[in-house]
Amino acid sequence: AQSVTQLGSHVSVSEGALVLLRCNYSSSVPPYLFWYVQYPNQGLQLLLKYTSAATLVKGINGFEAEFKKSETSFHLTKPSAHMSDAAEYFCAVSLRSASKIIFGSGTRLSIRP
Amino acid sequence: KAGVTQTPRYLIKTRGQQVTLSCSPISGHRSVSWYQQTPGQGLQFLFEYFSETQRNKGNFPGRFSGRQFSNSRSEMNVSTLELGDSALYLCASSQALQETQYFGPGTRLLVL
């Protein structure tokens, strides 16, 4: 079975600082991995997706994530935080043979001026 | 291209009633999935439809059902509503099974 663990339900950084949101996954077979962002009162927006091509995946809004099989991690980073990045971020996993997405519990990102 | 649309956006019902939510996928997308989001349980998969057939189902009681029409639009129905059904219900569409899913804004259901 697949699962996702997001470390830290709330992360706060200063504007301009590095953003690092942590995600570890568990899967018996090579998975697809995702990061989604949810702004208040909105649905989910796909930030990026790992499908076994390059291990460093670049997404929208300056975010990127690195797939590390040895650490079973898929951490999300952004070099310089912007106030508009404040939102909830979800790491997710799915099997390559199925569409069902398993989501982590989410990390709320706050940006301090 | 228009995104995934869900109607209604907000809904208030009372216990014991039933509710039907609608989802229109992105044009050309044939797969529709439904998810429930609650503060306690997070995001949970309900079911997925492709070509008018349910292809996958999550661990929800039989009160939760869905269907897909020939134009790929989908509806989900919840019968005999319970307080715990209060949630944001998200619909996602993809071009085909196992393709990237794009989410709609959700329908927020409040059960009183």
PDB file of C-alpha atoms in Angstrom:
ATOM      1  CA  ALA A   1       0.000   0.000   0.000  1.00  0.00           C
ATOM      2  CA  GLN A   2       1.087   3.540  -0.624  1.00  0.00           C
ATOM      3  CA  SER A   3       1.284   6.288   1.955  1.00  0.00           C
ATOM      4  CA  VAL A   4       2.647   9.776   2.337  1.00  0.00           C
ATOM      5  CA  THR A   5       3.937  11.545   5.429  1.00  0.00           C
ATOM      6  CA  GLN A   6       4.347  15.285   5.518  1.00  0.00           C
ATOM      7  CA  LEU A   7       6.594  16.468   8.310  1.00  0.00           C
ATOM      8  CA  GLY A   8       5.270  19.602   9.956  1.00  0.00           C
ATOM      9  CA  SER A   9       1.647  20.629   9.761  1.00  0.00           C
ATOM     10  CA  HIS A  10       2.668  24.290   9.801  1.00  0.00           C
ATOM     11  CA  VAL A  11       5.800  25.954   8.453  1.00  0.00           C
ATOM     12  CA  SER A  12       6.520  29.670   8.788  1.00  0.00           C
ATOM     13  CA  VAL A  13       9.286  31.475   6.887  1.00  0.00           C
ATOM     14  CA  SER A  14      10.226  35.073   6.264  1.00  0.00           C
ATOM     15  CA  GLU A  15       9.623  36.657   2.893  1.00  0.00           C
ATOM     16  CA  GLY A  16      12.706  36.039   0.752  1.00  0.00           C
ATOM     17  CA  ALA A  17      13.811  33.012   2.768  1.00  0.00           C
ATOM     18  CA  LEU A  18      14.154  29.421   1.551  1.00  0.00           C
ATOM     19  CA  VAL A  19      11.004  27.342   1.605  1.00  0.00           C
ATOM     20  CA  LEU A  20      11.434  23.640   2.432  1.00  0.00           C
ATOM     21  CA  LEU A  21       8.400  21.405   2.835  1.00  0.00           C
ATOM     22  CA  ARG A  22       9.161  17.799   3.688  1.00  0.00           C
ATOM     23  CA  CYS A  23       7.499  14.714   2.292  1.00  0.00           C
ATOM     24  CA  ASN A  24       8.344  11.040   2.687  1.00  0.00           C
ATOM     25  CA  TYR A  25       6.525   8.307   0.836  1.00  0.00           C
ATOM     26  CA  SER A  26       6.034   4.599   1.113  1.00  0.00           C
ATOM     27  CA  SER A  27       5.375   2.447  -1.910  1.00  0.00           C
ATOM     28  CA  SER A  28       6.187  -1.135  -2.809  1.00  0.00           C
ATOM     29  CA  VAL A  29       6.620  -0.195  -6.455  1.00  0.00           C
ATOM     30  CA  PRO A  30       7.978   2.929  -8.167  1.00  0.00           C
ATOM     31  CA  PRO A  31       5.320   5.568  -7.687  1.00  0.00           C
ATOM     32  CA  TYR A  32       4.195   8.785  -9.235  1.00  0.00           C
ATOM     33  CA  LEU A  33       4.659  11.683  -6.805  1.00  0.00           C
ATOM     34  CA  PHE A  34       2.922  15.045  -6.748  1.00  0.00           C
ATOM     35  CA  TRP A  35       2.810  18.340  -4.970  1.00  0.00           C
ATOM     36  CA  TYR A  36      -0.466  20.241  -4.982  1.00  0.00           C
ATOM     37  CA  VAL A  37      -1.226  23.680  -3.521  1.00  0.00           C
ATOM     38  CA  GLN A  38      -4.557  24.818  -2.132  1.00  0.00           C
ATOM     39  CA  TYR A  39      -5.369  28.469  -1.558  1.00  0.00           C
ATOM     40  CA  PRO A  40      -8.202  29.373   0.843  1.00  0.00           C
ATOM     41  CA  ASN A  41     -11.635  28.404  -0.429  1.00  0.00           C
ATOM     42  CA  GLN A  42     -10.219  26.963  -3.623  1.00  0.00           C
ATOM     43  CA  GLY A  43      -9.521  23.566  -5.114  1.00  0.00           C
ATOM     44  CA  LEU A  44      -6.136  21.962  -5.610  1.00  0.00           C
ATOM     45  CA  GLN A  45      -3.613  23.196  -8.143  1.00  0.00           C
ATOM     46  CA  LEU A  46      -0.862  20.915  -9.410  1.00  0.00           C
ATOM     47  CA  LEU A  47       2.587  22.341  -8.675  1.00  0.00           C
ATOM     48  CA  LEU A  48       4.673  19.513 -10.081  1.00  0.00           C
ATOM     49  CA  LYS A  49       4.727  15.794 -10.790  1.00  0.00           C
ATOM     50  CA  TYR A  50       7.447  13.136 -10.737  1.00  0.00           C
ATOM     51  CA  THR A  51       7.056  10.296 -13.213  1.00  0.00           C
ATOM     52  CA  SER A  52      10.554   8.730 -13.191  1.00  0.00           C
ATOM     53  CA  ALA A  53      12.206  10.924 -15.764  1.00  0.00           C
ATOM     54  CA  ALA A  54      14.512  13.488 -14.133  1.00  0.00           C
ATOM     55  CA  THR A  55      14.845  13.232 -10.360  1.00  0.00           C
ATOM     56  CA  LEU A  56      14.771  17.017 -10.011  1.00  0.00           C
ATOM     57  CA  VAL A  57      11.354  18.228 -11.037  1.00  0.00           C
ATOM     58  CA  LYS A  58      10.646  21.883 -11.718  1.00  0.00           C
ATOM     59  CA  GLY A  59       7.143  23.181 -11.223  1.00  0.00           C
ATOM     60  CA  ILE A  60       5.181  26.365 -11.411  1.00  0.00           C
ATOM     61  CA  ASN A  61       5.770  29.514  -9.345  1.00  0.00           C
ATOM     62  CA  GLY A  62       9.468  28.725  -8.853  1.00  0.00           C
ATOM     63  CA  PHE A  63       8.955  25.519  -6.896  1.00  0.00           C
ATOM     64  CA  GLU A  64      10.936  22.356  -7.431  1.00  0.00           C
ATOM     65  CA  ALA A  65      11.203  18.950  -5.791  1.00  0.00           C
ATOM     66  CA  GLU A  66      13.845  16.259  -5.795  1.00  0.00           C
ATOM     67  CA  PHE A  67      13.048  12.560  -5.819  1.00  0.00           C
ATOM     68  CA  LYS A  68      15.464  10.643  -3.588  1.00  0.00           C
ATOM     69  CA  LYS A  69      14.789   6.938  -3.723  1.00  0.00           C
ATOM     70  CA  SER A  70      17.364   6.073  -1.052  1.00  0.00           C
ATOM     71  CA  GLU A  71      15.624   8.395   1.396  1.00  0.00           C
ATOM     72  CA  THR A  72      12.084   7.782   0.059  1.00  0.00           C
ATOM     73  CA  SER A  73      11.691  11.539   0.036  1.00  0.00           C
ATOM     74  CA  PHE A  74      10.205  14.133  -2.277  1.00  0.00           C
ATOM     75  CA  HIS A  75      10.788  17.456  -0.545  1.00  0.00           C
ATOM     76  CA  LEU A  76       9.462  20.689  -2.049  1.00  0.00           C
ATOM     77  CA  THR A  77      11.694  23.766  -2.174  1.00  0.00           C
ATOM     78  CA  LYS A  78      11.656  27.353  -3.361  1.00  0.00           C
ATOM     79  CA  PRO A  79      14.727  29.563  -3.045  1.00  0.00           C
ATOM     80  CA  SER A  80      12.917  32.755  -2.077  1.00  0.00           C
ATOM     81  CA  ALA A  81       9.478  32.878  -0.479  1.00  0.00           C
ATOM     82  CA  HIS A  82       6.884  35.379  -1.590  1.00  0.00           C
ATOM     83  CA  MET A  83       3.826  36.500   0.331  1.00  0.00           C
ATOM     84  CA  SER A  84       1.627  34.946  -2.355  1.00  0.00           C
ATOM     85  CA  ASP A  85       3.064  31.498  -1.507  1.00  0.00           C
ATOM     86  CA  ALA A  86       1.022  31.373   1.690  1.00  0.00           C
ATOM     87  CA  ALA A  87      -1.272  28.372   1.250  1.00  0.00           C
ATOM     88  CA  GLU A  88      -1.652  24.709   2.143  1.00  0.00           C
ATOM     89  CA  TYR A  89       0.575  22.256   0.340  1.00  0.00           C
ATOM     90  CA  PHE A  90      -0.170  18.584  -0.193  1.00  0.00           C
ATOM     91  CA  CYS A  91       2.259  15.868  -1.143  1.00  0.00           C
ATOM     92  CA  ALA A  92       0.636  12.894  -2.852  1.00  0.00           C
ATOM     93  CA  VAL A  93       1.447   9.504  -4.329  1.00  0.00           C
ATOM     94  CA  SER A  94      -0.189   7.206  -6.811  1.00  0.00           C
ATOM     95  CA  LEU A  95       0.629   3.904  -8.431  1.00  0.00           C
ATOM     96  CA  ARG A  96       1.658   4.034 -12.056  1.00  0.00           C
ATOM     97  CA  SER A  97      -1.056   1.505 -12.807  1.00  0.00           C
ATOM     98  CA  ALA A  98      -3.868   3.369 -11.078  1.00  0.00           C
ATOM     99  CA  SER A  99      -5.305   6.839 -10.890  1.00  0.00           C
ATOM    100  CA  LYS A 100      -6.240   6.913  -7.212  1.00  0.00           C
ATOM    101  CA  ILE A 101      -4.162   9.563  -5.444  1.00  0.00           C
ATOM    102  CA  ILE A 102      -3.184   9.175  -1.803  1.00  0.00           C
ATOM    103  CA  PHE A 103      -2.653  12.549  -0.150  1.00  0.00           C
ATOM    104  CA  GLY A 104      -0.571  13.561   2.817  1.00  0.00           C
ATOM    105  CA  SER A 105      -2.135  15.504   5.656  1.00  0.00           C
ATOM    106  CA  GLY A 106      -0.928  18.833   4.301  1.00  0.00           C
ATOM    107  CA  THR A 107       1.465  21.565   5.423  1.00  0.00           C
ATOM    108  CA  ARG A 108       0.242  25.094   5.943  1.00  0.00           C
ATOM    109  CA  LEU A 109       2.888  27.586   4.800  1.00  0.00           C
ATOM    110  CA  SER A 110       2.864  31.052   6.342  1.00  0.00           C
ATOM    111  CA  ILE A 111       5.069  33.886   5.125  1.00  0.00           C
ATOM    112  CA  ARG A 112       6.259  36.558   7.566  1.00  0.00           C
ATOM    113  CA  PRO A 113       6.806  40.077   6.155  1.00  0.00           C
TER     114      PRO A 113
ATOM    115  CA  LYS B   1      -9.639  25.948 -22.176  1.00  0.00           C
ATOM    116  CA  ALA B   2     -12.069  26.134 -19.271  1.00  0.00           C
ATOM    117  CA  GLY B   3     -11.157  24.290 -16.108  1.00  0.00           C
ATOM    118  CA  VAL B   4     -13.136  21.791 -14.093  1.00  0.00           C
ATOM    119  CA  THR B   5     -16.415  23.263 -12.921  1.00  0.00           C
ATOM    120  CA  GLN B   6     -18.452  22.091  -9.967  1.00  0.00           C
ATOM    121  CA  THR B   7     -21.973  23.025  -9.011  1.00  0.00           C
ATOM    122  CA  PRO B   8     -23.221  24.132  -6.648  1.00  0.00           C
ATOM    123  CA  ARG B   9     -20.302  25.742  -4.857  1.00  0.00           C
ATOM    124  CA  TYR B  10     -22.038  25.800  -1.482  1.00  0.00           C
ATOM    125  CA  LEU B  11     -24.844  23.702  -0.091  1.00  0.00           C
ATOM    126  CA  ILE B  12     -26.644  23.391   3.230  1.00  0.00           C
ATOM    127  CA  LYS B  13     -28.670  20.286   3.998  1.00  0.00           C
ATOM    128  CA  THR B  14     -30.150  18.653   7.066  1.00  0.00           C
ATOM    129  CA  ARG B  15     -29.534  15.174   8.409  1.00  0.00           C
ATOM    130  CA  GLY B  16     -31.386  12.469   6.555  1.00  0.00           C
ATOM    131  CA  GLN B  17     -31.672  14.400   3.307  1.00  0.00           C
ATOM    132  CA  GLN B  18     -29.906  13.454   0.119  1.00  0.00           C
ATOM    133  CA  VAL B  19     -27.722  15.599  -2.101  1.00  0.00           C
ATOM    134  CA  THR B  20     -26.430  15.517  -5.682  1.00  0.00           C
ATOM    135  CA  LEU B  21     -23.249  17.284  -6.712  1.00  0.00           C
ATOM    136  CA  SER B  22     -22.235  17.923 -10.294  1.00  0.00           C
ATOM    137  CA  CYS B  23     -18.866  18.057 -12.025  1.00  0.00           C
ATOM    138  CA  SER B  24     -18.063  19.110 -15.571  1.00  0.00           C
ATOM    139  CA  PRO B  25     -14.559  18.032 -16.622  1.00  0.00           C
ATOM    140  CA  ILE B  26     -12.124  19.908 -18.801  1.00  0.00           C
ATOM    141  CA  SER B  27     -13.110  19.586 -22.437  1.00  0.00           C
ATOM    142  CA  GLY B  28     -11.643  16.382 -23.861  1.00  0.00           C
ATOM    143  CA  HIS B  29     -11.087  14.781 -20.475  1.00  0.00           C
ATOM    144  CA  ARG B  30     -12.801  11.441 -20.067  1.00  0.00           C
ATOM    145  CA  SER B  31     -11.870  10.463 -16.534  1.00  0.00           C
ATOM    146  CA  VAL B  32     -13.443  12.030 -13.448  1.00  0.00           C
ATOM    147  CA  SER B  33     -12.474  11.348  -9.834  1.00  0.00           C
ATOM    148  CA  TRP B  34     -14.118  12.524  -6.632  1.00  0.00           C
ATOM    149  CA  TYR B  35     -12.450  13.304  -3.312  1.00  0.00           C
ATOM    150  CA  GLN B  36     -13.740  14.306   0.120  1.00  0.00           C
ATOM    151  CA  GLN B  37     -11.773  16.816   2.188  1.00  0.00           C
ATOM    152  CA  THR B  38     -12.410  17.239   5.914  1.00  0.00           C
ATOM    153  CA  PRO B  39     -10.269  18.766   8.666  1.00  0.00           C
ATOM    154  CA  GLY B  40     -10.135  15.466  10.516  1.00  0.00           C
ATOM    155  CA  GLN B  41      -9.579  12.964   7.715  1.00  0.00           C
ATOM    156  CA  GLY B  42      -7.901  15.157   5.127  1.00  0.00           C
ATOM    157  CA  LEU B  43      -8.279  14.333   1.450  1.00  0.00           C
ATOM    158  CA  GLN B  44      -9.799  10.936   0.755  1.00  0.00           C
ATOM    159  CA  PHE B  45     -10.539   9.271  -2.567  1.00  0.00           C
ATOM    160  CA  LEU B  46     -14.194   8.474  -3.207  1.00  0.00           C
ATOM    161  CA  PHE B  47     -14.358   6.992  -6.700  1.00  0.00           C
ATOM    162  CA  GLU B  48     -13.254   7.353 -10.295  1.00  0.00           C
ATOM    163  CA  TYR B  49     -15.214   7.102 -13.523  1.00  0.00           C
ATOM    164  CA  PHE B  50     -14.055   6.565 -17.067  1.00  0.00           C
ATOM    165  CA  SER B  51     -16.262   5.980 -20.087  1.00  0.00           C
ATOM    166  CA  GLU B  52     -19.364   5.948 -17.891  1.00  0.00           C
ATOM    167  CA  THR B  53     -17.977   3.088 -15.766  1.00  0.00           C
ATOM    168  CA  GLN B  54     -16.749   3.192 -12.195  1.00  0.00           C
ATOM    169  CA  ARG B  55     -13.126   2.086 -12.342  1.00  0.00           C
ATOM    170  CA  ASN B  56     -12.012   2.521  -8.759  1.00  0.00           C
ATOM    171  CA  LYS B  57     -13.687   3.047  -5.403  1.00  0.00           C
ATOM    172  CA  GLY B  58     -12.489   4.271  -2.015  1.00  0.00           C
ATOM    173  CA  ASN B  59     -13.550   3.118   1.429  1.00  0.00           C
ATOM    174  CA  PHE B  60     -16.832   4.922   1.796  1.00  0.00           C
ATOM    175  CA  PRO B  61     -20.258   3.515   2.685  1.00  0.00           C
ATOM    176  CA  GLY B  62     -22.824   2.721   0.043  1.00  0.00           C
ATOM    177  CA  ARG B  63     -24.607   5.994   0.780  1.00  0.00           C
ATOM    178  CA  PHE B  64     -22.020   7.564  -1.487  1.00  0.00           C
ATOM    179  CA  SER B  65     -22.590   6.853  -5.151  1.00  0.00           C
ATOM    180  CA  GLY B  66     -21.799   8.398  -8.457  1.00  0.00           C
ATOM    181  CA  ARG B  67     -22.255   8.168 -12.166  1.00  0.00           C
ATOM    182  CA  GLN B  68     -20.802   9.513 -15.370  1.00  0.00           C
ATOM    183  CA  PHE B  69     -22.654  10.533 -18.470  1.00  0.00           C
ATOM    184  CA  SER B  70     -21.733  10.062 -22.118  1.00  0.00           C
ATOM    185  CA  ASN B  71     -20.414  13.641 -22.270  1.00  0.00           C
ATOM    186  CA  SER B  72     -18.059  12.795 -19.362  1.00  0.00           C
ATOM    187  CA  ARG B  73     -19.917  14.984 -16.883  1.00  0.00           C
ATOM    188  CA  SER B  74     -20.249  13.314 -13.526  1.00  0.00           C
ATOM    189  CA  GLU B  75     -22.537  13.459 -10.537  1.00  0.00           C
ATOM    190  CA  MET B  76     -22.121  12.142  -7.056  1.00  0.00           C
ATOM    191  CA  ASN B  77     -24.964  11.466  -4.694  1.00  0.00           C
ATOM    192  CA  VAL B  78     -25.008  11.120  -0.944  1.00  0.00           C
ATOM    193  CA  SER B  79     -28.149   9.681   0.594  1.00  0.00           C
ATOM    194  CA  THR B  80     -29.301   9.837   4.206  1.00  0.00           C
ATOM    195  CA  LEU B  81     -26.888  12.625   5.065  1.00  0.00           C
ATOM    196  CA  GLU B  82     -25.034  12.547   8.374  1.00  0.00           C
ATOM    197  CA  LEU B  83     -23.343  15.398  10.212  1.00  0.00           C
ATOM    198  CA  GLY B  84     -19.981  13.835   9.387  1.00  0.00           C
ATOM    199  CA  ASP B  85     -20.639  14.240   5.674  1.00  0.00           C
ATOM    200  CA  SER B  86     -19.975  17.965   6.017  1.00  0.00           C
ATOM    201  CA  ALA B  87     -16.929  18.475   3.834  1.00  0.00           C
ATOM    202  CA  LEU B  88     -15.444  19.989   0.729  1.00  0.00           C
ATOM    203  CA  TYR B  89     -16.091  17.638  -2.176  1.00  0.00           C
ATOM    204  CA  LEU B  90     -13.526  17.941  -4.929  1.00  0.00           C
ATOM    205  CA  CYS B  91     -13.796  16.691  -8.460  1.00  0.00           C
ATOM    206  CA  ALA B  92     -10.779  16.106 -10.655  1.00  0.00           C
ATOM    207  CA  SER B  93     -10.591  15.312 -14.348  1.00  0.00           C
ATOM    208  CA  SER B  94      -7.901  13.795 -16.536  1.00  0.00           C
ATOM    209  CA  GLN B  95      -7.610  12.930 -20.191  1.00  0.00           C
ATOM    210  CA  ALA B  96      -7.534   9.244 -19.411  1.00  0.00           C
ATOM    211  CA  LEU B  97      -6.908   6.867 -16.559  1.00  0.00           C
ATOM    212  CA  GLN B  98      -3.518   7.318 -14.886  1.00  0.00           C
ATOM    213  CA  GLU B  99      -3.072  10.772 -16.403  1.00  0.00           C
ATOM    214  CA  THR B 100      -2.500  13.974 -14.451  1.00  0.00           C
ATOM    215  CA  GLN B 101      -5.614  15.065 -12.562  1.00  0.00           C
ATOM    216  CA  TYR B 102      -6.822  18.666 -12.539  1.00  0.00           C
ATOM    217  CA  PHE B 103      -9.081  19.739  -9.713  1.00  0.00           C
ATOM    218  CA  GLY B 104     -12.162  21.891  -9.614  1.00  0.00           C
ATOM    219  CA  PRO B 105     -12.906  24.472  -6.894  1.00  0.00           C
ATOM    220  CA  GLY B 106     -15.046  22.050  -4.933  1.00  0.00           C
ATOM    221  CA  THR B 107     -18.517  22.007  -3.451  1.00  0.00           C
ATOM    222  CA  ARG B 108     -18.697  22.848   0.235  1.00  0.00           C
ATOM    223  CA  LEU B 109     -21.462  20.825   1.888  1.00  0.00           C
ATOM    224  CA  LEU B 110     -22.712  21.647   5.360  1.00  0.00           C
ATOM    225  CA  VAL B 111     -25.033  19.156   7.035  1.00  0.00           C
ATOM    226  CA  LEU B 112     -27.056  20.503   9.962  1.00  0.00           C
TER     227      LEU B 112
END
